[in-house]
Coordinates of C-alpha atoms and ligand atoms in Angstrom, one line a residue:
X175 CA 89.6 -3.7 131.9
X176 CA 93.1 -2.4 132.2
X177 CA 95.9 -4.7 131.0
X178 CA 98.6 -5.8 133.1
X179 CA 102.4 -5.6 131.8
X180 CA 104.7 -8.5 131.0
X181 CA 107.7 -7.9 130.5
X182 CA 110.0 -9.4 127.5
X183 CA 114.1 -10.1 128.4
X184 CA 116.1 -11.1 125.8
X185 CA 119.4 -13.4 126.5
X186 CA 120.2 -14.4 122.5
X187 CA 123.6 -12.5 123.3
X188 CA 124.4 -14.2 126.7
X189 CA 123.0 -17.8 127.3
X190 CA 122.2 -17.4 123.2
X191 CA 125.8 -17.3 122.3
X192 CA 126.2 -20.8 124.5
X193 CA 125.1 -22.2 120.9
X194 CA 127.4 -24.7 119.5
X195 CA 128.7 -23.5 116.4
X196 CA 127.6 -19.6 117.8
X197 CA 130.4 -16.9 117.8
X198 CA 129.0 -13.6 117.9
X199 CA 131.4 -10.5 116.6
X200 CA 131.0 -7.3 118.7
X201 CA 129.5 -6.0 115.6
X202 CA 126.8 -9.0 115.8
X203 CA 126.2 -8.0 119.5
X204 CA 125.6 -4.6 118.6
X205 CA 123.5 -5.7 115.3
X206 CA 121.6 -7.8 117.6
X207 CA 120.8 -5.5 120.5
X208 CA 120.0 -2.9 117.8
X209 CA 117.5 -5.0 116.5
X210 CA 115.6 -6.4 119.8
X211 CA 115.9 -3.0 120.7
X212 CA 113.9 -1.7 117.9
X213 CA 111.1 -4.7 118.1
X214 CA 110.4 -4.0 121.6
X215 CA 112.4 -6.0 124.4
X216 CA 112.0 -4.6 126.9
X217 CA 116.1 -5.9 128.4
X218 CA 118.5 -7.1 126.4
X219 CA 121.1 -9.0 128.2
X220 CA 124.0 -8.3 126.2
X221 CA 127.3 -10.5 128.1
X222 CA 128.9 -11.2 130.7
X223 CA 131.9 -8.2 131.1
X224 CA 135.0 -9.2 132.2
X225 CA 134.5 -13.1 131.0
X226 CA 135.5 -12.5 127.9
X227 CA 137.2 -8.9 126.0
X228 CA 134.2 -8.9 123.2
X229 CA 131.6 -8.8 126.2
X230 CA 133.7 -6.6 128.2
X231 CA 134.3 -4.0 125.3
X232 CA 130.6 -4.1 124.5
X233 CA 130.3 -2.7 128.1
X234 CA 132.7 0.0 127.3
X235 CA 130.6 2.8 126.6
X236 CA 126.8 3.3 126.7
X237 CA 124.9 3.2 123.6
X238 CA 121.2 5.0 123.1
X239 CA 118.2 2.6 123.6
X240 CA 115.0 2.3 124.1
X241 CA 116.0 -1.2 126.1
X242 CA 117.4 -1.6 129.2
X243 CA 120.7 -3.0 128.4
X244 CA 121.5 -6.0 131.0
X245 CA 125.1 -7.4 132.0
X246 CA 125.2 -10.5 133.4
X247 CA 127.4 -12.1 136.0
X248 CA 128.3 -14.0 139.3
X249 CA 127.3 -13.0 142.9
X250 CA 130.6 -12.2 145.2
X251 CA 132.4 -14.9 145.4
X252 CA 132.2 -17.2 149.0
X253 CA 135.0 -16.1 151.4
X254 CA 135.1 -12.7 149.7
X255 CA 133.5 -9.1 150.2
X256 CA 132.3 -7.6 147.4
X257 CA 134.8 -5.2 147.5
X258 CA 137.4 -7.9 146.8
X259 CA 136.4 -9.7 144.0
X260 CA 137.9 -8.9 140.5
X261 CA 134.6 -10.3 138.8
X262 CA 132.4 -8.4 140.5
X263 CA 133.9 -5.5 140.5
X264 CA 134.4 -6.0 136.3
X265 CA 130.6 -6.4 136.3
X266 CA 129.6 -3.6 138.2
X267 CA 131.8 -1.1 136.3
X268 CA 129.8 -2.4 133.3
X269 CA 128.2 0.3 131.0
X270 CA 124.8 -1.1 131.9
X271 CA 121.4 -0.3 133.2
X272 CA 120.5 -3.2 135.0
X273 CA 122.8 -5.9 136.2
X274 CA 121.7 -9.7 136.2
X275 CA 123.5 -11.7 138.8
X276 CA 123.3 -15.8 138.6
X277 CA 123.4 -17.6 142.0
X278 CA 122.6 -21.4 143.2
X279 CA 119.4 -22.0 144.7
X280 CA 119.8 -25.8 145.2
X281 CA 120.7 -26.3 148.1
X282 CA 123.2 -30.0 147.4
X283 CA 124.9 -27.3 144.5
X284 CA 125.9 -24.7 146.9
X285 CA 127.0 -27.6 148.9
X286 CA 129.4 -29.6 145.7
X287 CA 129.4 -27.4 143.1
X288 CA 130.1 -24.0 145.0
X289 CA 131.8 -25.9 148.7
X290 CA 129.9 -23.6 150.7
X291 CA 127.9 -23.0 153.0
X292 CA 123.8 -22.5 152.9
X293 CA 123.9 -19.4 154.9
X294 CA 127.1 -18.4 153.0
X295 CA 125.2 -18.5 149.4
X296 CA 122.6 -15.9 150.5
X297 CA 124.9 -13.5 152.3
X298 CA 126.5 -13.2 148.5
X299 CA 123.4 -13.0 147.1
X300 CA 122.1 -9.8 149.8
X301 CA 125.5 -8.6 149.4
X302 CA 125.9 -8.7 146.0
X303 CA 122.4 -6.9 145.0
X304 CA 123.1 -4.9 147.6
X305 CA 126.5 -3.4 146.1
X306 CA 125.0 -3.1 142.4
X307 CA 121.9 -1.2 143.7
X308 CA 124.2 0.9 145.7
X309 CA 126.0 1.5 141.5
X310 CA 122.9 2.5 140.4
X311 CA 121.7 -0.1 139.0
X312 CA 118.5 -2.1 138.3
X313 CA 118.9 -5.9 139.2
X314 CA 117.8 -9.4 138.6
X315 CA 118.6 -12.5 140.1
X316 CA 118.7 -15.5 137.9
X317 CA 117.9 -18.4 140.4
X318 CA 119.7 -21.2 138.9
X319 CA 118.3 -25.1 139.1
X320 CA 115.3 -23.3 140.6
X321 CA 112.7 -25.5 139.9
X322 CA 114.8 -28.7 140.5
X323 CA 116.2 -27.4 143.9
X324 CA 112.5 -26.2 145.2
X325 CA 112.1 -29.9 144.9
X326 CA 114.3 -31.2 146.9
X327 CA 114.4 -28.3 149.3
X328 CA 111.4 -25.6 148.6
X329 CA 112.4 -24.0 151.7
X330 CA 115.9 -22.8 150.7
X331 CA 115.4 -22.4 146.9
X332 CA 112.7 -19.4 148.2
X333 CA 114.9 -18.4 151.2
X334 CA 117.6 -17.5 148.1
X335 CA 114.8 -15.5 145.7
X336 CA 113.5 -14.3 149.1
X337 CA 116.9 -13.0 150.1
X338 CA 117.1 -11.0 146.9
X339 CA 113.5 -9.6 146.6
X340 CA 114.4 -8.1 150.0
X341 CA 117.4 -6.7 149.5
X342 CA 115.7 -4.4 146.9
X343 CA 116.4 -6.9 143.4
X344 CA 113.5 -6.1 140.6
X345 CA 113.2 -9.2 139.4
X346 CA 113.7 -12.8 140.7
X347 CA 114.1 -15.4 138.0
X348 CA 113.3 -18.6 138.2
X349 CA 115.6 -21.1 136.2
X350 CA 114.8 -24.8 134.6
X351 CA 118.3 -24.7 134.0
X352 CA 118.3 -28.5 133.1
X353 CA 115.5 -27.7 131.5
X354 CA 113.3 -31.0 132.7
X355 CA 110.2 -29.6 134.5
X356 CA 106.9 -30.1 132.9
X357 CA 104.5 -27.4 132.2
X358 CA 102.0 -28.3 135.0
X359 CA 105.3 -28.2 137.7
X360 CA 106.3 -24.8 136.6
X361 CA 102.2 -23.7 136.9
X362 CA 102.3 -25.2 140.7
X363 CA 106.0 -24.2 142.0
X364 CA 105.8 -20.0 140.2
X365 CA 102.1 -20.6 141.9
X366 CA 103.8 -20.8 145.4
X367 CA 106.4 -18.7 144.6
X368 CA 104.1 -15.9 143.6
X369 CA 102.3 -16.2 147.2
X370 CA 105.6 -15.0 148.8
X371 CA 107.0 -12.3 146.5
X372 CA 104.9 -10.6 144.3
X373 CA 104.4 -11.6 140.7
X374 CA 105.3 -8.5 139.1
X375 CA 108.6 -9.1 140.4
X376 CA 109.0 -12.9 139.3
X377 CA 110.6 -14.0 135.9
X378 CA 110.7 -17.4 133.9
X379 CA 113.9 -18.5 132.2
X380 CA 113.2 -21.8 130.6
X381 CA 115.1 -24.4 128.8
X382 CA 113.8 -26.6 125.8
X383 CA 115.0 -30.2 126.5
X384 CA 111.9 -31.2 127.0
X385 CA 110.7 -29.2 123.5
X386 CA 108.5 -27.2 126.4
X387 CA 110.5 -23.9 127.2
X388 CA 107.8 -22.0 125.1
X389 CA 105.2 -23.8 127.2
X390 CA 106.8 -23.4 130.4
X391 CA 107.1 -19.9 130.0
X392 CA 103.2 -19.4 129.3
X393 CA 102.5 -21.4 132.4
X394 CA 104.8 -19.4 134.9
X395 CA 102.9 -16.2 133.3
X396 CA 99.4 -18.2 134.0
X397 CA 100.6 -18.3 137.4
X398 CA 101.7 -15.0 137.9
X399 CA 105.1 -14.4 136.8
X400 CA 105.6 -11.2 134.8
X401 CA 108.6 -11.4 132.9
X402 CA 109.5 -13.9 130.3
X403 CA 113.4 -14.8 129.5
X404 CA 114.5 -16.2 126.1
X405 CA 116.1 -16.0 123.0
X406 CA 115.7 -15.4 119.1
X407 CA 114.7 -18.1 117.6
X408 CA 115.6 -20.2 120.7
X409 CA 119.1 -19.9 120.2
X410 CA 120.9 -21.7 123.3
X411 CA 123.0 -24.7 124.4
X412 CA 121.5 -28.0 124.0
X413 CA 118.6 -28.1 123.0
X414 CA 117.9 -24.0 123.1
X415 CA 115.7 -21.6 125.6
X416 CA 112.5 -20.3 124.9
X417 CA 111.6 -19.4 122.0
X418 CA 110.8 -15.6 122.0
X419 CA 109.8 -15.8 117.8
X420 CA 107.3 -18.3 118.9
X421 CA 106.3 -16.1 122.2
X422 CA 105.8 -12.8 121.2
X423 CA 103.2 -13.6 118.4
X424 CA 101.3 -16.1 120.8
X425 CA 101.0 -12.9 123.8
X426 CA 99.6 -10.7 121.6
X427 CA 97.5 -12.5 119.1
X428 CA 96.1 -15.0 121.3
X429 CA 93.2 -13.9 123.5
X430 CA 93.5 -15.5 126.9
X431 CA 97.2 -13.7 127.0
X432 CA 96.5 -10.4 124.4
X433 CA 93.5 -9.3 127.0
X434 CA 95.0 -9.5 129.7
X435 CA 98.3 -8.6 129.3
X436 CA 100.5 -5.7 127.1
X437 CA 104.1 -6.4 126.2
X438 CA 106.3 -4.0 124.5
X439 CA 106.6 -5.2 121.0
X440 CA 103.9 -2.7 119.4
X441 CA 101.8 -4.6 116.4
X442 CA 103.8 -2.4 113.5
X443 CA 106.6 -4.6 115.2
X444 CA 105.3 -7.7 115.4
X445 CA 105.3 -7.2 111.5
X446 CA 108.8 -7.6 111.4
X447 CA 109.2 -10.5 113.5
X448 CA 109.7 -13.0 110.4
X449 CA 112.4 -10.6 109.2
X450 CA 114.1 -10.7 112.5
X451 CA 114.1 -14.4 112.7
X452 CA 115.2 -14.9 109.6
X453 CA 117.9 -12.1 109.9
X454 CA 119.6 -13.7 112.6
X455 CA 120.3 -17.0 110.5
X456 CA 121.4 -15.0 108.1
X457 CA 124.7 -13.3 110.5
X458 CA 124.8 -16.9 111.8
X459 CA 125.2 -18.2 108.4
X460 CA 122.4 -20.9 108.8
X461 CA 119.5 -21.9 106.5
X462 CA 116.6 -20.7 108.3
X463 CA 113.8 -23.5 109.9
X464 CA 111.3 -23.7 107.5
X465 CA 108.8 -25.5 110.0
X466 CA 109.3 -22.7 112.6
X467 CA 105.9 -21.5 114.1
X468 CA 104.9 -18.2 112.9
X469 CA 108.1 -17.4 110.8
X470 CA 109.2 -20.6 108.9
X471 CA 108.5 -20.6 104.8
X472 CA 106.0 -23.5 105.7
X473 CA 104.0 -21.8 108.6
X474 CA 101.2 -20.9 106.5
X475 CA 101.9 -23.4 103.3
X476 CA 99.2 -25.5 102.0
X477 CA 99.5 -28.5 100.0
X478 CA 96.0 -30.4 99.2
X479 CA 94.0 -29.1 96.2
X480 CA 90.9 -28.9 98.2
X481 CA 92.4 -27.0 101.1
X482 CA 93.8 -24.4 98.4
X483 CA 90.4 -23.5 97.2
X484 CA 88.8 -23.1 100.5
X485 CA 92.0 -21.1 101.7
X486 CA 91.0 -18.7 98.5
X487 CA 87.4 -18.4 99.1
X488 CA 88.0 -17.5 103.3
X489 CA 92.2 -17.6 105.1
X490 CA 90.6 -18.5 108.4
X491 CA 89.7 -21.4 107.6
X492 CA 93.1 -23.2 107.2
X493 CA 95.1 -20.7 109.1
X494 CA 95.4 -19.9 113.3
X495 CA 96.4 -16.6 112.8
X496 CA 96.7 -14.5 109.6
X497 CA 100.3 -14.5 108.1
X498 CA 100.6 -10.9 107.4
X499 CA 100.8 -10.1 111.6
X500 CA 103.5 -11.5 111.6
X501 CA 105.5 -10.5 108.7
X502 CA 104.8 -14.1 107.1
X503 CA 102.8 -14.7 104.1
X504 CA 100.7 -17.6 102.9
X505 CA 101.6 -20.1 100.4
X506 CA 100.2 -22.4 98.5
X507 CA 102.0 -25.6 97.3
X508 CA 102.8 -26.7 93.8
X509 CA 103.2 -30.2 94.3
X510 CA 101.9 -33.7 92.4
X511 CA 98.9 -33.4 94.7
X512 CA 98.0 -29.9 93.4
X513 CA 95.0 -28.8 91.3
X514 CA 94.4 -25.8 89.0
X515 CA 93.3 -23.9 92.2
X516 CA 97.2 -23.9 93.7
X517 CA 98.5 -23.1 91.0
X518 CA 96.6 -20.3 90.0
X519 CA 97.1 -19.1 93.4
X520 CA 100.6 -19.2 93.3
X521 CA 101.2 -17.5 90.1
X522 CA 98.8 -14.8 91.5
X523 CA 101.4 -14.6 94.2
X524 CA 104.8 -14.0 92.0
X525 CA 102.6 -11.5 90.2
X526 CA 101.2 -13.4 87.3
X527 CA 98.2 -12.7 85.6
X528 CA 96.3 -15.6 83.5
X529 CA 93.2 -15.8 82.9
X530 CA 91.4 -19.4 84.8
X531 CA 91.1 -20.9 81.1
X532 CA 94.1 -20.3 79.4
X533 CA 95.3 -23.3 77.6
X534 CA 98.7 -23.1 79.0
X535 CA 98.1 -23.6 82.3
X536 CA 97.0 -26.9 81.2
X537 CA 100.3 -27.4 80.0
X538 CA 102.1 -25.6 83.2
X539 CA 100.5 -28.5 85.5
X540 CA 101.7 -31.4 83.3
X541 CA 105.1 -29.9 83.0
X542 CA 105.0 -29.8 86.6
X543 CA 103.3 -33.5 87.4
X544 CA 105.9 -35.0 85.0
X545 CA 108.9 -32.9 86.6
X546 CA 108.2 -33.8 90.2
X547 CA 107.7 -37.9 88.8
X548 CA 111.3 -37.6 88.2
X549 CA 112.3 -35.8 91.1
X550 CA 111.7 -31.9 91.3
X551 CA 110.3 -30.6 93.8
X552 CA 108.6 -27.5 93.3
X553 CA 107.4 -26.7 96.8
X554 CA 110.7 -26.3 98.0
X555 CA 112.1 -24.4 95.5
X556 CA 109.8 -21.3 94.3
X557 CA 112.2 -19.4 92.2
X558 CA 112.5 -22.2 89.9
X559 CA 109.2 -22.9 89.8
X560 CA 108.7 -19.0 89.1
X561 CA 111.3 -19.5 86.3
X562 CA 109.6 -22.9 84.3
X563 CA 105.8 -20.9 85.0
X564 CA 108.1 -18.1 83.0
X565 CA 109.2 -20.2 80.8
X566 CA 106.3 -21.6 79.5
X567 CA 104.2 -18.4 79.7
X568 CA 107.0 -17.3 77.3
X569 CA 108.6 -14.4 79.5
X570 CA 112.2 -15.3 80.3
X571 CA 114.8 -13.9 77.7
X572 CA 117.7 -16.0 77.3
X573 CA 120.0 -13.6 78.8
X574 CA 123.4 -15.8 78.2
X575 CA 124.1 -19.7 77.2
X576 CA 126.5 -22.1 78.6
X577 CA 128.3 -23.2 75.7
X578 CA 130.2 -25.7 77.8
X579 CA 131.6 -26.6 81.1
X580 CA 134.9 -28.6 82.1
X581 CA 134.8 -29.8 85.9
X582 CA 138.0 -31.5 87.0
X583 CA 138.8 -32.9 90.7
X584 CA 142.7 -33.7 91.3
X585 CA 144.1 -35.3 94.1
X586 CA 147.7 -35.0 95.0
X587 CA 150.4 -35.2 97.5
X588 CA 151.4 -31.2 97.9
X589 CA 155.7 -30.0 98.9
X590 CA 154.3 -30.4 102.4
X591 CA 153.9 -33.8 102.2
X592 CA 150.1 -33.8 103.0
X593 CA 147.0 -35.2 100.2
X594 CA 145.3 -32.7 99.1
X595 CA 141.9 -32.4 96.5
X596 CA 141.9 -29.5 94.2
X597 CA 138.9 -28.5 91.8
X598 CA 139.0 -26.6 89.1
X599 CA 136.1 -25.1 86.3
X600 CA 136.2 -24.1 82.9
X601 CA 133.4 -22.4 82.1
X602 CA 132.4 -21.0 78.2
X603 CA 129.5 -18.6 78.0
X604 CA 127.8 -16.5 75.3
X605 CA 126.5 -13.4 75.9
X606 CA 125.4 -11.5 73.0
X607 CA 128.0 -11.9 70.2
X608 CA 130.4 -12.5 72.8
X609 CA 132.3 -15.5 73.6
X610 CA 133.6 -15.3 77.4
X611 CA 135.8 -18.0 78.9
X612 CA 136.5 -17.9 82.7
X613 CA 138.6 -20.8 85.1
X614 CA 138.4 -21.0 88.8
X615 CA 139.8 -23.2 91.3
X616 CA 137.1 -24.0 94.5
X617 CA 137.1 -26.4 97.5
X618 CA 135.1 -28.8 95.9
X619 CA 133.6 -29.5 91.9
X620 CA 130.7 -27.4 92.9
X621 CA 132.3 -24.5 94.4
X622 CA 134.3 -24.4 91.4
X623 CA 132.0 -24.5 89.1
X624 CA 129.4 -21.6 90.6
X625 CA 132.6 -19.3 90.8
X626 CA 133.3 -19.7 87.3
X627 CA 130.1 -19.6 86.2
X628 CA 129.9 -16.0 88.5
X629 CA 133.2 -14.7 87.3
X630 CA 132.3 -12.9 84.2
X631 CA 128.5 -12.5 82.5
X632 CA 129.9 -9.9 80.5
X633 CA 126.9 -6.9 80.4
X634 CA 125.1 -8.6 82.8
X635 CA 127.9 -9.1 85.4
X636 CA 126.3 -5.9 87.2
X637 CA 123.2 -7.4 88.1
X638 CA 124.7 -10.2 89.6
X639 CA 127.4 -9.0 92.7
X640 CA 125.3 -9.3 95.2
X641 CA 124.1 -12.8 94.7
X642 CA 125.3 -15.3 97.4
X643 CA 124.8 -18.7 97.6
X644 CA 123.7 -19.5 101.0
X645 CA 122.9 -23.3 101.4
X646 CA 123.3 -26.3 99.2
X647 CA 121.7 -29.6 100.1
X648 CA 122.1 -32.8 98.2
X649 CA 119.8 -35.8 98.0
X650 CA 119.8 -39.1 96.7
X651 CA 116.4 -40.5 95.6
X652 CA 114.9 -43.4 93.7
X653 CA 112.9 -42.0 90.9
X654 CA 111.3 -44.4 88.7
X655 CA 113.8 -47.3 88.1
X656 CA 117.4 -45.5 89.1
X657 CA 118.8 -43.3 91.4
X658 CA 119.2 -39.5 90.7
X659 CA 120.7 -36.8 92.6
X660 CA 118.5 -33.8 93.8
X661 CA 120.7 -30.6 94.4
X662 CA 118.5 -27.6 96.1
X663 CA 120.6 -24.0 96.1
X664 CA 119.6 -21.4 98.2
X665 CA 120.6 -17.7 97.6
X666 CA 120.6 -14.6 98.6
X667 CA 121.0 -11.2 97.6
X668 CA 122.0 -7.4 98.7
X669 CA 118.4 -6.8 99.1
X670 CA 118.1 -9.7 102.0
X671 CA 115.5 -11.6 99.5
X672 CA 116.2 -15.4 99.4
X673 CA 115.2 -18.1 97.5
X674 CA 115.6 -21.7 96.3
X675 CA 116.4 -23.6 92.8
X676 CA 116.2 -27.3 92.0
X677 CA 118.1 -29.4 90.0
X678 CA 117.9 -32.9 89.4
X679 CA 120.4 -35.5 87.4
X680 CA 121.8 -38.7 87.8
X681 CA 124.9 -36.9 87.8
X682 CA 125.5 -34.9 90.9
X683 CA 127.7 -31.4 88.5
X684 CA 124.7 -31.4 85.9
X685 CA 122.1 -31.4 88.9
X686 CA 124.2 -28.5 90.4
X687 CA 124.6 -26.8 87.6
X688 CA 120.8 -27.0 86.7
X689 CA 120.4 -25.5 90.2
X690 CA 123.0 -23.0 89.7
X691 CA 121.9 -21.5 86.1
X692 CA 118.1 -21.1 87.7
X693 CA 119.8 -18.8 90.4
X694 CA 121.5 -16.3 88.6
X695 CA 118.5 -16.4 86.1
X696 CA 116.3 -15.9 88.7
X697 CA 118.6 -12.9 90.0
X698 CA 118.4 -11.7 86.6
X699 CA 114.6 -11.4 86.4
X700 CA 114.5 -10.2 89.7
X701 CA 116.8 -7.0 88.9
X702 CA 115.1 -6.5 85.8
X703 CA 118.3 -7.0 83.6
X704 CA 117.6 -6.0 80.1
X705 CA 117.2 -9.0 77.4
Ligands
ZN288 ZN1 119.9 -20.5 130.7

């Protein structure tokens, strides 16, 4: 049986960048369309030109791609003709192969939000596909508040997609802008949709506020739609859109959708997906989910003993899919709950060999049990695990040693007038016969103390550049009869590899600075720096 086509549009850099806290660079935007480009979107709605001088210069020229690249943007103005209106007319001189207007299909918005007139509304609409199609261009619709104004008035939310499937538009999408309609709502309304125009011609554009885009977008293709609008890793205002990460890997690797339907991401692709994911947190400077579907660090994570050994003997019998497909891999937890079978497992998987009876490994689980009774946590932090499994296994050399450490926090009133809180390090370090000594001042004790500690390893100073510290979480927790301070440290490195150390002190510095020393170790193993 042949398979249909669905098609993938991607709106991270449009209704993605609505993201609190979200600023894309122009180099982002082109970093970003590269990339969905090269998985497999099949449009990649890049801005909205003439809104803002980054989307507008993005526009400027065209770029090579396999994508259709998309700019977004208003339908004519009421009142106007298309020939007199400054927005549109920044839109459609837009670099871009297919234009994506937005219009109201409610009809009590066109009447308060937009002051106009029913008929009005869809004479911009046919007028406004009308004068890109006459550019050259592809176009979409985005029907916004679709779902919310077919109920209150079905007959002129479809007059408005009607209006622009007739005057020639590719695709009309149909918005939950609000992002409240249930999955079985979005079945029955793109159900009666899709008995007027054509499926292959209807899109979904689904918000999460309901934590249902993802399932809302499934259902609109259950009922006929054909493309699917959303974003990486659901990036979007509020609560985010639809979650392509979680979208792509359920089309093709979940029967009722992968038989009957082909989408553009081939399977060599879909190996990269977790690297995508994760790439995009990284430009955004955000610790990545570890609970995502598919992608996240826990996706395919087991904790109980028992599980661990089945998992061994046969994956499918813990796991949905198999990690690999998705660029993910499976992981077994080293936690207080965890028998000889997880942690052999995971020592197999940093590349350890010992044999099932070694006497150590004995030893390794105690050190472990007794660790995490004070408050380590192994299973979220693997490189320091790595490094105490090296430890005791005897293979980490001791590349440098903190002879001491000074932290100091002042607070004083500056010329300006104003109270401000300096930190400063003093760090004193061995390497070899040498005796280094470096200072730094940093926004807080911490900071100050990981520059210091970073600012010269002497011989080993090479290996370390590229290391980055990328989160730092701190939490209190009642360990036996006080309370101690757990610091986690996440890094990174010029090769994109991340990973987590622990430390854990009644005093918040020495817990850091736990943390911190099993980082740059860790970076130290990993580049194979000489003893
Ligand atoms: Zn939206």
């Amino acid at each position: 049986m042949s398979r249909e086509r669905l098609y993938l549009f991607d709106t991270t850099l449009r209704d993605g960048a609505q993201t609190n806290g979200v600023d894309f660079t122009l180099a982002d935007k082109f970093a970003i369309a590269r990339m969905l480009d090269e998985l497999g979107i099949d449009y990649v709605e890049a801005g909205y030109p003439g809104a803002n001088p980054i989307d507008t210069e993005f526009f400027a020229e065209r770029r090579p791609a396999r994508a259709k690249i998309t700019a977004f943007g208003m339908t004519r103005r009421p009142g106007r003709s298309t020939s007199n209106d400054p927005g549109l007319a920044a839109l459609l001189a837009a670099e871009a192969d297919a234009v994506c207007f937005v219009a109201k299909s409610w009809d009590y918005h066109v009447r308060v939000a937009l002051e106009t007139t029913a008929e009005e509304n869809l004479a911009s609409i046919r007028d406004s596909v009308r004068a890109a199609k006459a550019k050259g261009r592809e176009v979409l619709l985005d029907c916004e508040h679709f779902f919310d104004g077919y109920k209150a008035n079905p007959a002129y939310a479809l007059a408005c997609a009607k209006a622009a499937y007739d005057e020639g538009a590719r695709w009309v999408v149909l918005c939950d802008t609000n992002g409240g309609t249930l999955p079985h709502e979005v079945e029955n309304i793109v159900g009666e949709v899709c008995k007027q125009i054509p499926g292959d011609h209807v899109g979904i554009h689904a918000h999460n506020d309901t934590e249902q885009a993802v399932a809302n977008s499934l259902a609109a293709v259950r009922a006929g739609a054909r493309q699917i609008q959303g974003t990486l890793n659901g990036l979007g205002e509020r609560c985010g859109n639809a979650n392509l990460v979680s979208i792509i890997p359920t089309l093709k690797l979940k029967s009722e959708f992968s038989e009957k339907f082909d989408v553009g991401v081939p399977d060599e692709q879909l190996h990269s997906l977790a690297h995508v994911s994760h790439a995009l947190d990284e430009m955004l400077n955000r610790a990545s989910d570890r609970h995502a579907p598919y992608v996240g660090e826990s996706a395919f994570a087991t904790k109980a003993g028992i599980h661990a050994s089945a998992i061994m003997k046969d994956p499918a019998t813990y796991e949905h899919v198999a990690p690999e497909r998705v660029g993910n891999k499976r992981k077994l937890l080293v936690s207080d709950q965890s028998g000889r079978s997880n942690l052999l497992a995971e020592l197999d998987r940093i590349g350890f060999v010992v044999d099932k009876d070694d006497p150590r490994l004995a030893r390794l689980l105690d050190e472990v049990k007794e660790r995490e009774a004070i408050g380590y946590a192994y299973e979220a932090a693997d490189a320091s695990f790595e490094l105490l499994a090296r430890r005791l296994l005897g293979k980490v050399p001791r590349y440098f040693e903190v002879e001491k450490f000074d932290v100091s926090v002042e607070q004083r009133i500056n010329a300006k007038g104003e109270r401000v809180t300096v930190s400063m390090a003093v760090v004193k370090v061995k390497v070899g016969d040498d005796i280094l000594i470096s200072a730094a001042e940093g926004n807080g004790p911490v900071n100050a103390l990981d520059l210091a500690l970073r600012k010269d390893l002497g011989k080993y100073q090479s290996y370390i550049t590229g290391l980055e510290l990328t989160d730092y979480r701190v939490r209190i927790l009642n360990a036996g009869t006080e309370a101690v301070t757990r610091v986690l440290i996440e890094s990174a490195d010029e090769t994109g590899d991340h990973w987590t150390t622990i430390g854990v002190s009644s005093n918040i510095i020495d817990a850091s600075f736990q943390a911190l020393m099993d980082s740059i170790v860790y970076k130290l193993v990993k580049s194979g720096a000489p003893a």
